[in-house]
mmCIF file of C-alpha atoms and ligand atoms in Angstrom:
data_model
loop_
_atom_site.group_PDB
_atom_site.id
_atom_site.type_symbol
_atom_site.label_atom_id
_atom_site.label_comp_id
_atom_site.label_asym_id
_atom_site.label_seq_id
_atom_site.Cartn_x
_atom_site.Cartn_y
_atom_site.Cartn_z
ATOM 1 C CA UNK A 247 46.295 174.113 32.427
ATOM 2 C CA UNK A 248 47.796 170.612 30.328
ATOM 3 C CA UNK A 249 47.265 169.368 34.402
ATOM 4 C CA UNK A 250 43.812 170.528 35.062
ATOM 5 C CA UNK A 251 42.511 169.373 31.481
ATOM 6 C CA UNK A 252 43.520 165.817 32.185
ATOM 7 C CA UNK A 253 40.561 165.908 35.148
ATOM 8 C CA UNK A 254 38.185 167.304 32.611
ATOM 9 C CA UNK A 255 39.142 164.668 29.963
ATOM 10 C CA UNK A 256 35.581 164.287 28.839
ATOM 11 C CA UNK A 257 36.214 160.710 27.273
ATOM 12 C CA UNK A 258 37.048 159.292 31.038
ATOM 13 C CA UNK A 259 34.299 161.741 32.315
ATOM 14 C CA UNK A 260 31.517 159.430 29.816
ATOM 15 C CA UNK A 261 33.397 155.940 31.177
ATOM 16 C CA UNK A 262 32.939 156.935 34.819
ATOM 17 C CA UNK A 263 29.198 157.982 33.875
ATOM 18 C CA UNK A 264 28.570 155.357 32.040
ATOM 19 C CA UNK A 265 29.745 153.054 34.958
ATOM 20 C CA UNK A 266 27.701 155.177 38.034
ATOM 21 C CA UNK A 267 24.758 154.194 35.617
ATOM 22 C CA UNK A 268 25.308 150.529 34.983
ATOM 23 C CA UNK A 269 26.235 149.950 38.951
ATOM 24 C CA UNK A 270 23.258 152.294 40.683
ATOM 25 C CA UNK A 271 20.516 149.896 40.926
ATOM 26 C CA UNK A 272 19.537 151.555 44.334
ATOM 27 C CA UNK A 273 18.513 155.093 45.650
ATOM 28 C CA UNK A 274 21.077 156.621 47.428
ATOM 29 C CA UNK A 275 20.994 160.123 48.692
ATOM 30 C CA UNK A 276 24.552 161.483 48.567
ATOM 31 C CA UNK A 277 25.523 164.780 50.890
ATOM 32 C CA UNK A 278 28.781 167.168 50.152
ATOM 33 C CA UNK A 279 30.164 169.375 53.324
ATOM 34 C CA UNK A 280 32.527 171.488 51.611
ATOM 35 C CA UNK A 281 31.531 174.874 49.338
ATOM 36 C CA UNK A 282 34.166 174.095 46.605
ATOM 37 C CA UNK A 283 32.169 170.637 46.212
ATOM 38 C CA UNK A 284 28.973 172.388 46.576
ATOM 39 C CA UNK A 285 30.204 174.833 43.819
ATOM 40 C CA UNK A 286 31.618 172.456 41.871
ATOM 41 C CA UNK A 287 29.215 170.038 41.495
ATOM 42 C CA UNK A 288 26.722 172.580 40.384
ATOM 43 C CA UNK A 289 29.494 174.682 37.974
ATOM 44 C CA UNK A 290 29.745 171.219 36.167
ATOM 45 C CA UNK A 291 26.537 170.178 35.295
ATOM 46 C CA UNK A 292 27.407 166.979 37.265
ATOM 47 C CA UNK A 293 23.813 166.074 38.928
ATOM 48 C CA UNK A 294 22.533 166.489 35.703
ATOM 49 C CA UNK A 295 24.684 163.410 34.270
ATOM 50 C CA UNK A 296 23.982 161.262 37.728
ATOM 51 C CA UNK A 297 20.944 158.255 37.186
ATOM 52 C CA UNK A 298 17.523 159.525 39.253
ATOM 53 C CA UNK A 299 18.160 156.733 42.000
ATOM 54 C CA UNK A 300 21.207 159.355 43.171
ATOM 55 C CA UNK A 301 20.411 162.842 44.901
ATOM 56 C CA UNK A 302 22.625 165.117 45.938
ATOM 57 C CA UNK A 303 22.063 167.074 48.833
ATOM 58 C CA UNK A 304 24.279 169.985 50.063
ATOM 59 C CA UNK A 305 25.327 170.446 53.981
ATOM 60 C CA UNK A 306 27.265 172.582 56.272
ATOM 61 C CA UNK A 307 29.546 173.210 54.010
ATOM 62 C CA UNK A 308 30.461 176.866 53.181
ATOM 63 C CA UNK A 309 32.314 178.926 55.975
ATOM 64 C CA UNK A 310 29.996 181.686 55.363
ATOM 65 C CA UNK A 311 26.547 179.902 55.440
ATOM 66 C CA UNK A 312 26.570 178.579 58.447
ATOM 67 C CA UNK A 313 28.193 181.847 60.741
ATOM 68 C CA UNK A 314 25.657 183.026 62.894
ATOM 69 C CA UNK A 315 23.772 186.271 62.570
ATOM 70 C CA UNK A 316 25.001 187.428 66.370
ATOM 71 C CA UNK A 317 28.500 187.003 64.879
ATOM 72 C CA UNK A 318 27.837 189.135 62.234
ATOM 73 C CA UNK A 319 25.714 191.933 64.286
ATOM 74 C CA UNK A 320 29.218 191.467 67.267
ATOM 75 C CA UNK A 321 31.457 191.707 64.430
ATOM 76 C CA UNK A 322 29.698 195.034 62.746
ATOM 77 C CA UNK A 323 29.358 196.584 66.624
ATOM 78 C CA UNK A 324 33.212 196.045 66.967
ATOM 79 C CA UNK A 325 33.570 197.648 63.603
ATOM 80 C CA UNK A 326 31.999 200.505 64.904
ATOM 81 C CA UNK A 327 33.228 201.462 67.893
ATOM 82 C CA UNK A 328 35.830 203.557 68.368
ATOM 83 C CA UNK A 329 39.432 202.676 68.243
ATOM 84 C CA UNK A 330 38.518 199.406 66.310
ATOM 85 C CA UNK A 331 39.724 197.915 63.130
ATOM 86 C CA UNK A 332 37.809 194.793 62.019
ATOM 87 C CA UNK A 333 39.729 193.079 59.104
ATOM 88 C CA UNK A 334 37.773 190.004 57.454
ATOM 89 C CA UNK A 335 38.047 187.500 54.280
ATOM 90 C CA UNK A 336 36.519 189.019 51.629
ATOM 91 C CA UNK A 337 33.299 186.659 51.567
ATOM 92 C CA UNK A 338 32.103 187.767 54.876
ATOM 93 C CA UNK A 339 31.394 191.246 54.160
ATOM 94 C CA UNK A 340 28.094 191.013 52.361
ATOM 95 C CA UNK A 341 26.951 188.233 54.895
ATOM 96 C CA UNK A 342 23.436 189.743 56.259
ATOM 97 C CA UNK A 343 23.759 191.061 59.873
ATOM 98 C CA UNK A 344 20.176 191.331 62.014
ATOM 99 C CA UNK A 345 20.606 195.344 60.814
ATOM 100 C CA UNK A 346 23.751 195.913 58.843
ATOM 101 C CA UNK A 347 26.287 193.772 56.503
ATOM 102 C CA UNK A 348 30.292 194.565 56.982
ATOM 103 C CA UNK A 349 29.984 196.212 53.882
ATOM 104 C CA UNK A 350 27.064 198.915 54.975
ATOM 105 C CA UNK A 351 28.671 199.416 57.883
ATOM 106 C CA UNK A 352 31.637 200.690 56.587
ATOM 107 C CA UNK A 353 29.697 202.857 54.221
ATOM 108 C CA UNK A 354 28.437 203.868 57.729
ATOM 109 C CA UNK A 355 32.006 204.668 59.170
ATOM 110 C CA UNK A 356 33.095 201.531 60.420
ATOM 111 C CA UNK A 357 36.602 200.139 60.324
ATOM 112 C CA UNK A 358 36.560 196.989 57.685
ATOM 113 C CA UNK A 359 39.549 195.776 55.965
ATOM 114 C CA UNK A 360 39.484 192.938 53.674
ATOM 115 C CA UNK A 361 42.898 190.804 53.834
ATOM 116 C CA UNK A 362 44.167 187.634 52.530
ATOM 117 C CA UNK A 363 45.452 186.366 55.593
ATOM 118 C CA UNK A 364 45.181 186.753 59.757
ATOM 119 C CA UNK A 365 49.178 187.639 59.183
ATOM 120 C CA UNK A 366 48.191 190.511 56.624
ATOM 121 C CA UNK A 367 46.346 191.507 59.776
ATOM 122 C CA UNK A 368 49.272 191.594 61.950
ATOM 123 C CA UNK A 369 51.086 193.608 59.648
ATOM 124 C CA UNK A 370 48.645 196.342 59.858
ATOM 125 C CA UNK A 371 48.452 196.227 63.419
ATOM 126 C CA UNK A 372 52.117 196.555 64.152
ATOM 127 C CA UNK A 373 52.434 199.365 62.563
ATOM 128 C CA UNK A 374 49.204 200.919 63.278
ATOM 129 C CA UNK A 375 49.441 200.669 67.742
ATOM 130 C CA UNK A 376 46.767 202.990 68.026
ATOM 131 C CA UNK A 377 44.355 200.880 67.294
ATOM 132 C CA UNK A 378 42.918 197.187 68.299
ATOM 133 C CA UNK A 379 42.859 195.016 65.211
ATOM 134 C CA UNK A 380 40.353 192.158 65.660
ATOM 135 C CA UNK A 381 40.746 189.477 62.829
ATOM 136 C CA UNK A 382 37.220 187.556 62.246
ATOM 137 C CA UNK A 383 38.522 183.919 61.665
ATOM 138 C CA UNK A 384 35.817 181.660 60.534
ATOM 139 C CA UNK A 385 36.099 178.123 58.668
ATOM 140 C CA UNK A 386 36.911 174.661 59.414
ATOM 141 C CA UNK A 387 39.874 172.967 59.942
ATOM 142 C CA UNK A 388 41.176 174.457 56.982
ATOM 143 C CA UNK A 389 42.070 177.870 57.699
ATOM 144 C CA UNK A 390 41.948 177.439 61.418
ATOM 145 C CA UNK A 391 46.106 176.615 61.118
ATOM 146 C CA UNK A 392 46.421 180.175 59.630
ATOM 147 C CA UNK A 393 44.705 181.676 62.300
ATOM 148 C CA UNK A 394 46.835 179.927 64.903
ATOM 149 C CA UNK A 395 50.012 180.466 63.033
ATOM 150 C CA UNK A 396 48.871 184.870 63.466
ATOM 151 C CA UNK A 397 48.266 184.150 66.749
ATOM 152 C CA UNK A 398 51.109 182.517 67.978
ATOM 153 C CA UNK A 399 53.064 185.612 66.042
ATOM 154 C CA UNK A 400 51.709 187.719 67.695
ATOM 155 C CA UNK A 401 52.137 186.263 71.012
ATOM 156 C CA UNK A 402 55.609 185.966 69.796
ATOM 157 C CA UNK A 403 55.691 189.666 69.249
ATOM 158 C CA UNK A 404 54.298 190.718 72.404
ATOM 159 C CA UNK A 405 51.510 192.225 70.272
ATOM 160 C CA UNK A 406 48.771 194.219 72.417
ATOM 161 C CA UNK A 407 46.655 194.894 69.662
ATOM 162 C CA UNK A 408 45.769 191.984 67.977
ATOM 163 C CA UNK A 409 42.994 189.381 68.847
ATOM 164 C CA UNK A 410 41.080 186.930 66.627
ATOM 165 C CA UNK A 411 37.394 186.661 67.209
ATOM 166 C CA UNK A 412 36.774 183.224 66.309
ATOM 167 C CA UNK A 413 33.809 181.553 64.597
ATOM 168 C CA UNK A 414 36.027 178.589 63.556
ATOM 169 C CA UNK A 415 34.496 174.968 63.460
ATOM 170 C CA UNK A 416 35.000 171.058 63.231
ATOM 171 C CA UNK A 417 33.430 169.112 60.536
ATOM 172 C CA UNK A 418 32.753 165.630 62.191
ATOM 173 C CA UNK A 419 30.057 166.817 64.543
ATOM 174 C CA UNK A 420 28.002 168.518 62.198
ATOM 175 C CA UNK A 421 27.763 165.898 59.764
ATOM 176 C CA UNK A 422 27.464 163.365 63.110
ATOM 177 C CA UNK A 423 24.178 166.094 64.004
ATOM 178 C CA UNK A 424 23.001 165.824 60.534
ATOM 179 C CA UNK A 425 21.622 162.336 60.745
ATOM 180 C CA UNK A 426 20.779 162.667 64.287
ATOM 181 C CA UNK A 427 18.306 165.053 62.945
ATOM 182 C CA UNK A 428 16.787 162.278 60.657
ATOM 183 C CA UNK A 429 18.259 163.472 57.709
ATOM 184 C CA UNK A 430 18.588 160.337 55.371
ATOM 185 C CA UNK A 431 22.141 160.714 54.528
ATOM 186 C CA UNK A 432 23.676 157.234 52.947
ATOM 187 C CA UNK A 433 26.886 158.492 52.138
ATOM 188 C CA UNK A 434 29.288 162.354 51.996
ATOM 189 C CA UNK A 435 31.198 163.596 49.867
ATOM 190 C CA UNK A 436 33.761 164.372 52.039
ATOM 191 C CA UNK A 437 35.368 168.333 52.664
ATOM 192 C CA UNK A 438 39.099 167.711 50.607
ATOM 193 C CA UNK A 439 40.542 171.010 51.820
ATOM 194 C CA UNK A 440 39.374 170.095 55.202
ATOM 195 C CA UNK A 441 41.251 166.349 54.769
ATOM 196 C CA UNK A 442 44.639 167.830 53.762
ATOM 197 C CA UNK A 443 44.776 169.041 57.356
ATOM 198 C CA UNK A 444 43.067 166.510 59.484
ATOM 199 C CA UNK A 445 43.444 163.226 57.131
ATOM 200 C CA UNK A 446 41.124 160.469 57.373
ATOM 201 C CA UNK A 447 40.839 159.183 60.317
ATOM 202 C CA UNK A 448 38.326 161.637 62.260
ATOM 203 C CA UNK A 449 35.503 160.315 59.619
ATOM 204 C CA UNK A 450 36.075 156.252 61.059
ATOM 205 C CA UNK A 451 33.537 156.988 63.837
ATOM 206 C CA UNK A 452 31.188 158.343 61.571
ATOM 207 C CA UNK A 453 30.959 155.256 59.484
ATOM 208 C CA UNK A 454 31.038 153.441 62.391
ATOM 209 C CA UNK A 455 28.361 154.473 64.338
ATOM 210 C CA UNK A 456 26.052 155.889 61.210
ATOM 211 C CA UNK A 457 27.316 153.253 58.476
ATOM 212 C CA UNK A 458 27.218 155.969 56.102
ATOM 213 C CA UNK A 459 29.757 155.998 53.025
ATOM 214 C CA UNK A 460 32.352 158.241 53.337
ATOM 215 C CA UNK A 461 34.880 159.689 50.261
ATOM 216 C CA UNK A 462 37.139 162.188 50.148
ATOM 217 C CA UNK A 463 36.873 163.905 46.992
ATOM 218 C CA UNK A 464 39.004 166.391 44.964
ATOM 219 C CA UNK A 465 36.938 169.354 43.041
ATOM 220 C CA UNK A 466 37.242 168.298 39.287
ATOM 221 C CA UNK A 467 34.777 166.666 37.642
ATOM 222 C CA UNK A 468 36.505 163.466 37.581
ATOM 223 C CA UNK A 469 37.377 163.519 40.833
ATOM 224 C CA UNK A 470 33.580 164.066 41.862
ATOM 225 C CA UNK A 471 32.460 161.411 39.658
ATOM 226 C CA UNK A 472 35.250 159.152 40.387
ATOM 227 C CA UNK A 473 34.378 159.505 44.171
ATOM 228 C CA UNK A 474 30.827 159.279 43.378
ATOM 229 C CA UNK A 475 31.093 155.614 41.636
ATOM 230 C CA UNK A 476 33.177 154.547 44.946
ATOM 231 C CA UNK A 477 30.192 156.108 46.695
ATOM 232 C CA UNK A 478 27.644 153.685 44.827
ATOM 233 C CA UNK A 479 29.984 150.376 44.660
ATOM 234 C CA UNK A 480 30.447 150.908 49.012
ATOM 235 C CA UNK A 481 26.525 150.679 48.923
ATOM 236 C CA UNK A 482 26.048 148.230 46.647
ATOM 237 C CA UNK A 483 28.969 145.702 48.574
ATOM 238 C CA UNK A 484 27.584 146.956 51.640
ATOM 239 C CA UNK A 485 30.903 148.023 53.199
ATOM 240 C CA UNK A 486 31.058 151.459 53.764
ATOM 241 C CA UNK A 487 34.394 152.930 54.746
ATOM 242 C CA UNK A 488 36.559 156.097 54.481
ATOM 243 C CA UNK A 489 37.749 156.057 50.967
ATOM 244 C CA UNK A 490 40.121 158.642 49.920
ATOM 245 C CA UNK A 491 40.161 159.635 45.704
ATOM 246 C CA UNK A 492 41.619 163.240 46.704
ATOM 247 C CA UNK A 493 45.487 161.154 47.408
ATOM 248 C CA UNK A 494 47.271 164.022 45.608
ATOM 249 C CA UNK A 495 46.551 166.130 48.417
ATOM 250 C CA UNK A 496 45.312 164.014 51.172
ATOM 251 C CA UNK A 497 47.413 161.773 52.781
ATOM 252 C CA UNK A 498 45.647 159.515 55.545
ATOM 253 C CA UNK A 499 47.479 161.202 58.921
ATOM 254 C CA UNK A 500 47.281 165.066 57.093
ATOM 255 C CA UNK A 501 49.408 167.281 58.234
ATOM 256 C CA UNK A 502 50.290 167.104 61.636
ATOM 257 C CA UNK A 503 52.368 170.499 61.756
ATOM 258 C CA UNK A 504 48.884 172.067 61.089
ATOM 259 C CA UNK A 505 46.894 169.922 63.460
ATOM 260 C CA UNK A 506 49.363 170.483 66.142
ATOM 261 C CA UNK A 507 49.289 174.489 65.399
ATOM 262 C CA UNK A 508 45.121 174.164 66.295
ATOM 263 C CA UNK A 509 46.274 172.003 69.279
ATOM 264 C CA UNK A 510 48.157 174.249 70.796
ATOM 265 C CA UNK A 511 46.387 177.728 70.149
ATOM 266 C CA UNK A 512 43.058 176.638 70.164
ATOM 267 C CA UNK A 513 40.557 174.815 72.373
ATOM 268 C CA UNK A 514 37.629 172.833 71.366
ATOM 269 C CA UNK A 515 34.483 174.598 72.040
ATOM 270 C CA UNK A 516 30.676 174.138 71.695
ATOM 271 C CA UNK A 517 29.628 176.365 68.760
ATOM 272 C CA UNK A 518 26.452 177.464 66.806
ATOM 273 C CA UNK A 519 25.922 176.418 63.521
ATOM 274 C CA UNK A 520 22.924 177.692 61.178
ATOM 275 C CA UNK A 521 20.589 175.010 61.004
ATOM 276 C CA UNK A 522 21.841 172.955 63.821
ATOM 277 C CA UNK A 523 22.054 175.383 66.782
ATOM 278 C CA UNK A 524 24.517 174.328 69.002
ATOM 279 C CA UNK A 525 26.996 171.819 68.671
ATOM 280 C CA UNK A 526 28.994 170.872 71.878
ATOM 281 C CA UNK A 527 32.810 170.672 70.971
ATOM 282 C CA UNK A 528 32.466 171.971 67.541
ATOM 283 C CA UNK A 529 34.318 174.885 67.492
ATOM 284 C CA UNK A 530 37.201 176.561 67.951
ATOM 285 C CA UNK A 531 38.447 179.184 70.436
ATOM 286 C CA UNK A 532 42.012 180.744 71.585
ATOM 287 C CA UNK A 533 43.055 179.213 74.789
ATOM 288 C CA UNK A 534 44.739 182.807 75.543
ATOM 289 C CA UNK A 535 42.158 185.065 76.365
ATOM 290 C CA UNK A 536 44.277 187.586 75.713
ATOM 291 C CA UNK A 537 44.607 186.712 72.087
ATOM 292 C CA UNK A 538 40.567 186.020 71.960
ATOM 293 C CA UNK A 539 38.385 188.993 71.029
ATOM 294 C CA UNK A 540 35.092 187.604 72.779
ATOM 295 C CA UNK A 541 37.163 187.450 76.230
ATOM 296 C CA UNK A 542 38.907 191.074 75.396
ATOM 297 C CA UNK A 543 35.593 192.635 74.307
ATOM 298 C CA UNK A 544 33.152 190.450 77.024
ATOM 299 C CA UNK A 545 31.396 189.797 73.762
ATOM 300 C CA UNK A 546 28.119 188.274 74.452
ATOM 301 C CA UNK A 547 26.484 185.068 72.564
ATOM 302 C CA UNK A 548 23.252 185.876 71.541
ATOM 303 C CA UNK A 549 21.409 184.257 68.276
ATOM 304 C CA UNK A 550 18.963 186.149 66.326
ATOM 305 C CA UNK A 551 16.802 184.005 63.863
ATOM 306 C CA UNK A 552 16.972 184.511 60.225
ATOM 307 C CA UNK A 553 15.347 186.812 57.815
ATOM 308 C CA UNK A 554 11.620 186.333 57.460
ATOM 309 C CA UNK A 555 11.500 183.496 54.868
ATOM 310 C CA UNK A 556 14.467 182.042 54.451
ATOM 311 C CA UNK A 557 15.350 178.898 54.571
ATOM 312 C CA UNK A 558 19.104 178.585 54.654
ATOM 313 C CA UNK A 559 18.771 176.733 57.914
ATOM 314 C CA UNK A 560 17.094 173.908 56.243
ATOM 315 C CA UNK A 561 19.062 174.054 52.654
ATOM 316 C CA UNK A 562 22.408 173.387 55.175
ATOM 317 C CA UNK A 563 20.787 170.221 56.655
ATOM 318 C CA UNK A 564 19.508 169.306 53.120
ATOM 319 C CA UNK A 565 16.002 169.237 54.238
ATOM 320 C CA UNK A 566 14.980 171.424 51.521
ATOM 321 C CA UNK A 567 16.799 172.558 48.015
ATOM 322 C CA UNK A 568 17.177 176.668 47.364
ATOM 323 C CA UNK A 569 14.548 176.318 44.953
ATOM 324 C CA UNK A 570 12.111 174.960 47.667
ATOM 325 C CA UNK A 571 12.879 178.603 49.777
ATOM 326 C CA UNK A 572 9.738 181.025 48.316
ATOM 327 C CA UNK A 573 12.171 184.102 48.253
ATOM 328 C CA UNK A 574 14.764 182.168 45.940
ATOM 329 C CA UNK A 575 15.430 184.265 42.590
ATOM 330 C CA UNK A 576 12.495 186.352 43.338
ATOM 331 C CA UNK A 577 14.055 189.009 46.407
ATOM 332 C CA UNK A 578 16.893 186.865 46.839
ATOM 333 C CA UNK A 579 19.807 186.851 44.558
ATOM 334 C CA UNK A 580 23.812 187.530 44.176
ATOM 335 C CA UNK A 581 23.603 190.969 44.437
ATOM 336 C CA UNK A 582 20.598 191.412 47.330
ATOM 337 C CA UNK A 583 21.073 188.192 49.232
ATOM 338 C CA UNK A 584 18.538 187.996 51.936
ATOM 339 C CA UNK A 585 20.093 184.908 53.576
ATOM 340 C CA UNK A 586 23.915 183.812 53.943
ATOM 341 C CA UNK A 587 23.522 181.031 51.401
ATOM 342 C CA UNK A 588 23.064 183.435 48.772
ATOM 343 C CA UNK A 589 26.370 185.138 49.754
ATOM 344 C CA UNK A 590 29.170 183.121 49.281
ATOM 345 C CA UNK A 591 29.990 181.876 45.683
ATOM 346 C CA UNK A 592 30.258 178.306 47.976
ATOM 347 C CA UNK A 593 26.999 178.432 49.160
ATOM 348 C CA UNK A 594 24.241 176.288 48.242
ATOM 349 C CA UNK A 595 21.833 179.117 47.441
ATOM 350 C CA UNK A 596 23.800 180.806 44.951
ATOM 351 C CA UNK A 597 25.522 177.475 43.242
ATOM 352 C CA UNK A 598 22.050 176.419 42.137
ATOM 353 C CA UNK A 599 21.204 179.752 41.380
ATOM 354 C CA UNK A 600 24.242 180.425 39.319
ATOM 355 C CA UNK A 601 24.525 176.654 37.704
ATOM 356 C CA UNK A 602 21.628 174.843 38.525
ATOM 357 C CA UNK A 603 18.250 176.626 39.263
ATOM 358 C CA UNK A 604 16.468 173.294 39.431
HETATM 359 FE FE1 LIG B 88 18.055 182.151 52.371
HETATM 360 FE FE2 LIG B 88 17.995 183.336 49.952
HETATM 361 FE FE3 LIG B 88 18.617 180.783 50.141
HETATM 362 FE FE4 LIG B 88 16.129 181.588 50.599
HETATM 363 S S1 LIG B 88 17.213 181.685 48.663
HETATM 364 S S2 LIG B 88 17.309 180.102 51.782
HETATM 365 S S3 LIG B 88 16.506 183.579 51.550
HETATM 366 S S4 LIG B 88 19.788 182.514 50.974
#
């Protein structure tokens, strides 16, 4: 706790306020990619403390948000069928399906297991053979190591059974799609979870070709505000650059063991994301087809739109704010969430309607 207080240390949170105020003598419109940010940033009152020239605008950030409907309505069909078990993070389960959530389907009779972990997975395969486990691995770069790591294990094992059906995705070309969809972004907040595995360097052709700021933040509310006042002095000396506050976990070349892992289990892929579509090379999928539920099951790729309403595809490209959707806090809440925003406790939906609700 004595560890965690010292980034709360309220005194140094009023200096670093203080100093945001005194240096942002422009409007800047700031964007975070990663749900703990989102949720963080919200939990802490922190846009609240920022001057009016800064906005904060949430992204792509949460794993949940921005899995497609088709994956769901695949995943809850796999569910469903005979001789299938379907084991998922716990977040997932409530996401809304075109008919049915993970969680109404296995009120229905379908085969849902919540784990911890792709290996938890493989543990209840082995020693159930009867049955094909599918594990539904979705995220960025951040748990697409773990995934790999199951995979190779079971590859290892000579495992039959097993297969991952993957929804996993890359962070650089959805923030890269972003402002190609005109989205005034001058600087992100950029994913630290995401950074520990990949470092640094994949944001240098963002700042490159965009000249947006980039920072890689850690979750506390100094580290947000500290990366926030690097955010406004990059603008300010015109020299934005991939700044990283988060060094106690991210070093600038990550960890290679992990990268290597995706390397070497997975291949880049074009993938959908809500509010973007389709991204070419943005995802993630097993370069043994035996090991890759779409391939095993000749799942196919179809996207239904969104609930009547709802505007998660434009609160993850920061186009509008979760107060702006019409069914916000009226239909749409924590415990009936009409879109996938509303799901996760990461996504931008429920953060503001949790913290923020303005
Ligand atoms: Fe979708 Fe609900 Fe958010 Fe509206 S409030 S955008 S329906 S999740």
């Amino acid at each position: 706790m004595k560890f965690i207080d010292e980034f709360r240390n309220p005194g140094l949170c009023d200096s670093l306020i203080t100093r945001i105020h005194r240096e942002a003598d422009r409007n800047i419109t700031v964007m975070e990619v990663c749900g703990g940010h989102t949720l963080a940033l919200h939990r802490f009152g922190i846009a609240a403390l920022l001057p009016p020239t800064i906005e904060l605008l949430s992204g792509p950030g949460c794993p949940v948000c921005v899995t497609s409907r088709g994956y769901i309505d695949n995943a809850v069909a796999l569910a469903l069928s005979s001789g299938i078990v379907v084991c998922t993070y716990g977040d997932l389960i409530r996401v809304p399906g075109s008919a049915l959530t993970l969680e109404q389907a296995r009120a229905e009779g379908a085969r849902v297991k919540v784990v911890h972990s792709p290996m938890q997975c493989i543990e209840l395969a082995n020693k159930d053979p009867g049955y094909q486990y599918v594990f539904l691995g979705i995220g960025f770069e951040t748990t697409a190591p773990a995934s790999a790591v199951a995979i190779k294990t079971a590859s290892a094992m000579k495992m039959d059974n097993f297969c991952v059906y993957s929804a996993h995705k890359l962070m650089p070309p959805a923030m890269a799609a972003i402002i190609n969809a005109g989205v005034r972004v001058d600087a992100y907040i950029c994913p630290g979870h995401v950074s520990t595995i990949t470092g640094s360097a994949m944001f240098y052709p963002l700042v490159e070709k965009y000249k947006v700021a980039c920072v890689i933040s850690g979750f506390e509310p100094l580290d947000l505000l500290l990366s926030i006042l690097m955010i406004v002095r990059q603008i300010k000396e015109k020299k934005p650059s991939v700044e990283i506050q988060y060094t106690r976990a991210v070093k600038p070349h990550g960890n290679q063991k992990a990268q290597q892992l995706i390397q070497e289990v997975f291949n880049p892929c074009d993938a959908w994301w809500r509010g973007l579509g389709i991204l070419p090379k943005s995802g993630l999928t097993p370069r043994n087809a035996k090991f890759d539920a779409e391939a095993k099951f000749s799942l196919s790729t179809g996207e239904p739109a969104d609930p009547p309403g709802c505007r998660c595809g434009d609160v993850l490209k920061g186009i509008v704010k979760p107060v702006d959707c019409k069914l916000f806090s009226t239909i749409c809440n924590p415990v009936h969430p009409v879109g996938a925003c509303m799901v996760s406790s990461e996504g931008a939906c429920q953060s503001y309607y949790r913290y923020a609700n303005s």
